[in-house]
Short mmCIF file of C-alpha atoms in Angstrom, two decimals:
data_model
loop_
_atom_site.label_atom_id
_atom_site.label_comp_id
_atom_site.label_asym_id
_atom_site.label_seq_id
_atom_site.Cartn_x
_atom_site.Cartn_y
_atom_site.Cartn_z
CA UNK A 1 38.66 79.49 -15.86
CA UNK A 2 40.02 77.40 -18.96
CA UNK A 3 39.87 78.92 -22.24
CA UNK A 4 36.54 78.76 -23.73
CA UNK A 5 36.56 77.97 -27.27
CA UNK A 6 34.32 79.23 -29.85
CA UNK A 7 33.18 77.70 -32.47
CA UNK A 8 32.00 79.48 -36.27
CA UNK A 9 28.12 79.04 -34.83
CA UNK A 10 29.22 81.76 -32.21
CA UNK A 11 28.21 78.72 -29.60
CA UNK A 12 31.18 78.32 -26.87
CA UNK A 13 32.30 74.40 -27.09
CA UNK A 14 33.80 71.89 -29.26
CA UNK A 15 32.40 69.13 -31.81
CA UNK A 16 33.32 66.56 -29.56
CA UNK A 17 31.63 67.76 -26.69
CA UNK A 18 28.17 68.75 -28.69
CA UNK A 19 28.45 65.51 -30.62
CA UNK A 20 28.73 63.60 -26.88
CA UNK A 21 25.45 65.36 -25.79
CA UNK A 22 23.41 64.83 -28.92
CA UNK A 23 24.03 61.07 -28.36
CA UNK A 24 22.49 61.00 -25.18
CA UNK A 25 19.11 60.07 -25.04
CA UNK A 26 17.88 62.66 -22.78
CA UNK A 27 19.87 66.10 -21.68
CA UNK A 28 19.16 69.18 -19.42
CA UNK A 29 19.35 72.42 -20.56
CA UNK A 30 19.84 75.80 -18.15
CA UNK A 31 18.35 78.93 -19.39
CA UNK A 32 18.55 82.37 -17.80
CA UNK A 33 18.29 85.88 -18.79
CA UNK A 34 18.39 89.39 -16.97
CA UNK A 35 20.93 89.26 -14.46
CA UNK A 36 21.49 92.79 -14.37
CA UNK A 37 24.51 93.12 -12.70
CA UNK A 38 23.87 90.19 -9.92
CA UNK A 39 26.87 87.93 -10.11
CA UNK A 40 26.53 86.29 -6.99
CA UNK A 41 23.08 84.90 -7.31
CA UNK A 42 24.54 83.70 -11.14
CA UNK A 43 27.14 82.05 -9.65
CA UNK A 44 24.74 80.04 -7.19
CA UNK A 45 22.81 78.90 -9.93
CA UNK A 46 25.66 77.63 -11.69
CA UNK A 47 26.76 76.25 -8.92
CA UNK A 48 24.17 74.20 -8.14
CA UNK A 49 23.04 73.02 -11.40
CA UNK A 50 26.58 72.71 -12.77
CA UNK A 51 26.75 68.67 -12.61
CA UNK A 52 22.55 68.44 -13.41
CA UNK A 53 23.30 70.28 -17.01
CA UNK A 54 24.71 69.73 -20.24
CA UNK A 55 23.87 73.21 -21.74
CA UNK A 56 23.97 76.75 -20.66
CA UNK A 57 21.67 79.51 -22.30
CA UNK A 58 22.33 83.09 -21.45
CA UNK A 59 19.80 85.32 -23.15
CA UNK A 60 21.28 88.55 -21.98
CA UNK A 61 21.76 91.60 -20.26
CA UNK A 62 24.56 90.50 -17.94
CA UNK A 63 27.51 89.31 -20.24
CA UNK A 64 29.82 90.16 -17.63
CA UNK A 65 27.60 88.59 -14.60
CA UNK A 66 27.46 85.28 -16.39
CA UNK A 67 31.37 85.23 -16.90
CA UNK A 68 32.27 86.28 -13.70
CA UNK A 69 29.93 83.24 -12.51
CA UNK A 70 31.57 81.18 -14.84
CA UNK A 71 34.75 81.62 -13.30
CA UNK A 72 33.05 80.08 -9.71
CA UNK A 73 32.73 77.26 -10.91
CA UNK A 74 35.10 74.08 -10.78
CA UNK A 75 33.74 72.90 -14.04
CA UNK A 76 32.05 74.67 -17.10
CA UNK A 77 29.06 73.15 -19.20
CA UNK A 78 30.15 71.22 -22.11
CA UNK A 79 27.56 73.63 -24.42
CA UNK A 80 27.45 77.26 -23.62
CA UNK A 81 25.41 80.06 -25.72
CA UNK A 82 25.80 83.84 -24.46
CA UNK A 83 23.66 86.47 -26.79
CA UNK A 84 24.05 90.27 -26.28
CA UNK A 85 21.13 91.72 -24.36
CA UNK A 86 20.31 95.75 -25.18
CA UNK A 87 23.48 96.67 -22.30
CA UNK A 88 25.90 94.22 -23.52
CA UNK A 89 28.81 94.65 -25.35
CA UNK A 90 29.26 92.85 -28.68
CA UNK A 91 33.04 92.14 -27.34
CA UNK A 92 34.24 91.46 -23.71
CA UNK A 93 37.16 89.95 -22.23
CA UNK A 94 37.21 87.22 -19.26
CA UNK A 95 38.43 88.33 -15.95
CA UNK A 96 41.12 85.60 -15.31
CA UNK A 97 42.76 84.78 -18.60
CA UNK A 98 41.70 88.01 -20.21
CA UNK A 99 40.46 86.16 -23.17
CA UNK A 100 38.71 88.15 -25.53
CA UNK A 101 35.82 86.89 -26.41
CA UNK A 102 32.83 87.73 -29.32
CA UNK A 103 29.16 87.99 -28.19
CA UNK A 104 26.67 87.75 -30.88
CA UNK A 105 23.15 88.66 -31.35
CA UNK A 106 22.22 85.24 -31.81
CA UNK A 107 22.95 81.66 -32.07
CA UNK A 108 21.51 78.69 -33.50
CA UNK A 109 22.10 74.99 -32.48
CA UNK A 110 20.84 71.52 -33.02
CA UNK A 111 20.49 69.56 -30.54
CA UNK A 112 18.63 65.78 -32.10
CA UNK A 113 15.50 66.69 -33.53
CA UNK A 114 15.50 70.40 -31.63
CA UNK A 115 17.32 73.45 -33.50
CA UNK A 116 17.48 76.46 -31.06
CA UNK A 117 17.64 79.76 -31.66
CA UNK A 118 18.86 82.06 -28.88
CA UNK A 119 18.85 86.15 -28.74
CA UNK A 120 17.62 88.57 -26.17
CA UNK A 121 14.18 89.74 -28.50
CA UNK A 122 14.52 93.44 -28.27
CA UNK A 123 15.61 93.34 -32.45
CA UNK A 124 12.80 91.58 -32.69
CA UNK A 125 10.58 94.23 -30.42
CA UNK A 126 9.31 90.79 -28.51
CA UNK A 127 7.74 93.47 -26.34
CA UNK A 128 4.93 94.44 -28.79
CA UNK A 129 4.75 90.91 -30.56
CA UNK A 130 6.12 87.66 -31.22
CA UNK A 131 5.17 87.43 -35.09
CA UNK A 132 9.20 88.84 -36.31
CA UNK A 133 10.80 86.38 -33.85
CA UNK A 134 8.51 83.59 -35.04
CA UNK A 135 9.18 84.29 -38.60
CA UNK A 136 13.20 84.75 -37.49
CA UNK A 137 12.96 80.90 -36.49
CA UNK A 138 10.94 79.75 -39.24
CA UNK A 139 13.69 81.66 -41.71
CA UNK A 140 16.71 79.87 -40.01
CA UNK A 141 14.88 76.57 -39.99
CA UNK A 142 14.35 76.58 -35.68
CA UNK A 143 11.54 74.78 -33.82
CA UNK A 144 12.79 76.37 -30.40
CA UNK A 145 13.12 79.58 -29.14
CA UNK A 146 14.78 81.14 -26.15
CA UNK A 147 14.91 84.77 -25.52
CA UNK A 148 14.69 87.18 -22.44
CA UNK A 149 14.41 91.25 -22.58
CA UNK A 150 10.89 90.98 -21.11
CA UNK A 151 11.62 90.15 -17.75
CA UNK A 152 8.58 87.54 -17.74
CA UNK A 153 8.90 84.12 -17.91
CA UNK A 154 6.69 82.62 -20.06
CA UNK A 155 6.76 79.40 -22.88
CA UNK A 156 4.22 79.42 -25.91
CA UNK A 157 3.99 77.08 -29.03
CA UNK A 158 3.47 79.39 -32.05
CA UNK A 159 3.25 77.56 -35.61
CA UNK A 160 5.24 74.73 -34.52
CA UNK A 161 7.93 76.40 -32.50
CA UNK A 162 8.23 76.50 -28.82
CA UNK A 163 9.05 79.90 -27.34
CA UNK A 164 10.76 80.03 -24.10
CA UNK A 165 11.65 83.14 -21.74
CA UNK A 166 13.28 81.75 -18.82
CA UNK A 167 11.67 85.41 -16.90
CA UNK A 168 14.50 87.74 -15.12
CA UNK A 169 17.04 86.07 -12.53
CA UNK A 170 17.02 89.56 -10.99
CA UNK A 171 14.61 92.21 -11.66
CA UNK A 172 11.41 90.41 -12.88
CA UNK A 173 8.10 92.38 -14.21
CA UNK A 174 4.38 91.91 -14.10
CA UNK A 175 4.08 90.62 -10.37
CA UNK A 176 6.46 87.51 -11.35
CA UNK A 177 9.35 86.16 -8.83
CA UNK A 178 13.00 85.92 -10.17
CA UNK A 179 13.38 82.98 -12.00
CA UNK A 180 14.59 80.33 -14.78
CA UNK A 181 14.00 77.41 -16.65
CA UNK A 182 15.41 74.21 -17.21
CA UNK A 183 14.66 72.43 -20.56
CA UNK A 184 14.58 68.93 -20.44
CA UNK A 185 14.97 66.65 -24.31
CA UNK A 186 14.49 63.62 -24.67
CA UNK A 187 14.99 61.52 -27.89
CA UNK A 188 14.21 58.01 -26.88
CA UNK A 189 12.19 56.33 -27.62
CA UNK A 190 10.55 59.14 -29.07
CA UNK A 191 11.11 63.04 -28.70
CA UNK A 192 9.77 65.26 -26.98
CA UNK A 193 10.91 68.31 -24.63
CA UNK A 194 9.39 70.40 -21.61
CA UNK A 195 10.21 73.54 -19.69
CA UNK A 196 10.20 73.86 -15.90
CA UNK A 197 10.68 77.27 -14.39
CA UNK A 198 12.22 77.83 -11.15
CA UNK A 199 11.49 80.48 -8.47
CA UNK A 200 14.05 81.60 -6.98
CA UNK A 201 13.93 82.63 -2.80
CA UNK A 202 16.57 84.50 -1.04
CA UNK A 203 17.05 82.81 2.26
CA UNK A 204 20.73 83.12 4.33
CA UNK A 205 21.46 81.87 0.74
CA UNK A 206 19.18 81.17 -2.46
CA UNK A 207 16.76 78.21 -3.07
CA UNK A 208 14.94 76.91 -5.99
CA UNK A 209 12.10 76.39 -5.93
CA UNK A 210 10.08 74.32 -9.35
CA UNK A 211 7.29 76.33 -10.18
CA UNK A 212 3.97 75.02 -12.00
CA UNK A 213 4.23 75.64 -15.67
CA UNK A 214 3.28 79.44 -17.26
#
């Protein structure tokens, strides 16, 4: 894998390349959380939706899985966010190229009219409520949220900001199937942005399968 550069937001890219995105008038958006160790179902993800996306979300808990992935694929998205889950480390170092690279707790981008705010929740105990991660967004001036830690995927609109947790690739909870989300944006001729979730099914490989919204 190429070097990935970093810019001061913490997100992995260049101006260029988020400047070339935000002109488009619509853009896909790949967000998944919880790998937990499973690199190879990662790197079939990426590898399928790595020409279909022009952002990558990782919410956490599997810094390494999601770099390891990375490394699969022929081409990396022009956009990539990776927060520290509750077992990550705050700094890791790629496989290949041994890069070092620094994992925050968050990150914040604008994307048109949509300013996103990534972390994993459990700072924010997202387990018990949303009210501190709400307030989090509304502090750093975010209308959407993405997050993981619960293993559920679910999407809510709380005072004007869409939450979004794409559920667990891996391990999910409360009788859910492993999945994630693509985020779709559109800007023209007016904006407006919706949240599919994916199921995924283990088959002689892995299939994905879009799931009605939750």
């Amino acid at each position: 894998m190429s070097p990935m550069y970093q810019l001061d937001s913490k997100i992995f890219s260049t101006s260029s390349d988020i400047g070339s995105v935000t002109k488009k008038s619509d853009y896909s958006i790949l967000v998944i959380s919880d790998s937990h160790g499973n690199i190879q179902l990662l790197s079939s993800i990426l590898n399928h939706f790595q020409d279909k996306i022009d952002a990558l979300f990782f919410c956490g808990d599997g810094i390494y899985d999601i770099l390891a992935a990375l490394e699969s694929l022929t081409s990396i998205p022009p956009i990539i966010s990776l927060v520290q889950g509750n077992g990550d480390a705050s700094i890791v170092s790629t496989e290949t190229n041994g890069q070092v690279l620094c994992i925050p707790e968050k990150t914040v981008l604008n994307l048109g009219p949509y300013t996103i705010l990534s972390t994993h929740g459990h700072k924010q105990n997202i387990y018990y409520t949303s009210k501190t991660l709400v307030d989090q967004a509304a502090t750093l001036q975010c209308n959407v949220v993405f997050y993981g830690h619960t293993h559920i995927a679910r999407q809510e609109m709380i005072n004007d900001t869409l939450l979004i947790n794409p559920g667990s690739c891996s391990l999910p909870r409360g009788g859910q199937k492993p999945s994630f989300a693509i985020v779709s944006i559109r800007t023209n001729p007016q904006s407006f942005i919706t949240c599919t979730f994916f199921e995924i099914k283990r088959t002689t490989g892995y299939s994905f399968i879009p799931m009605k919204n939750r």
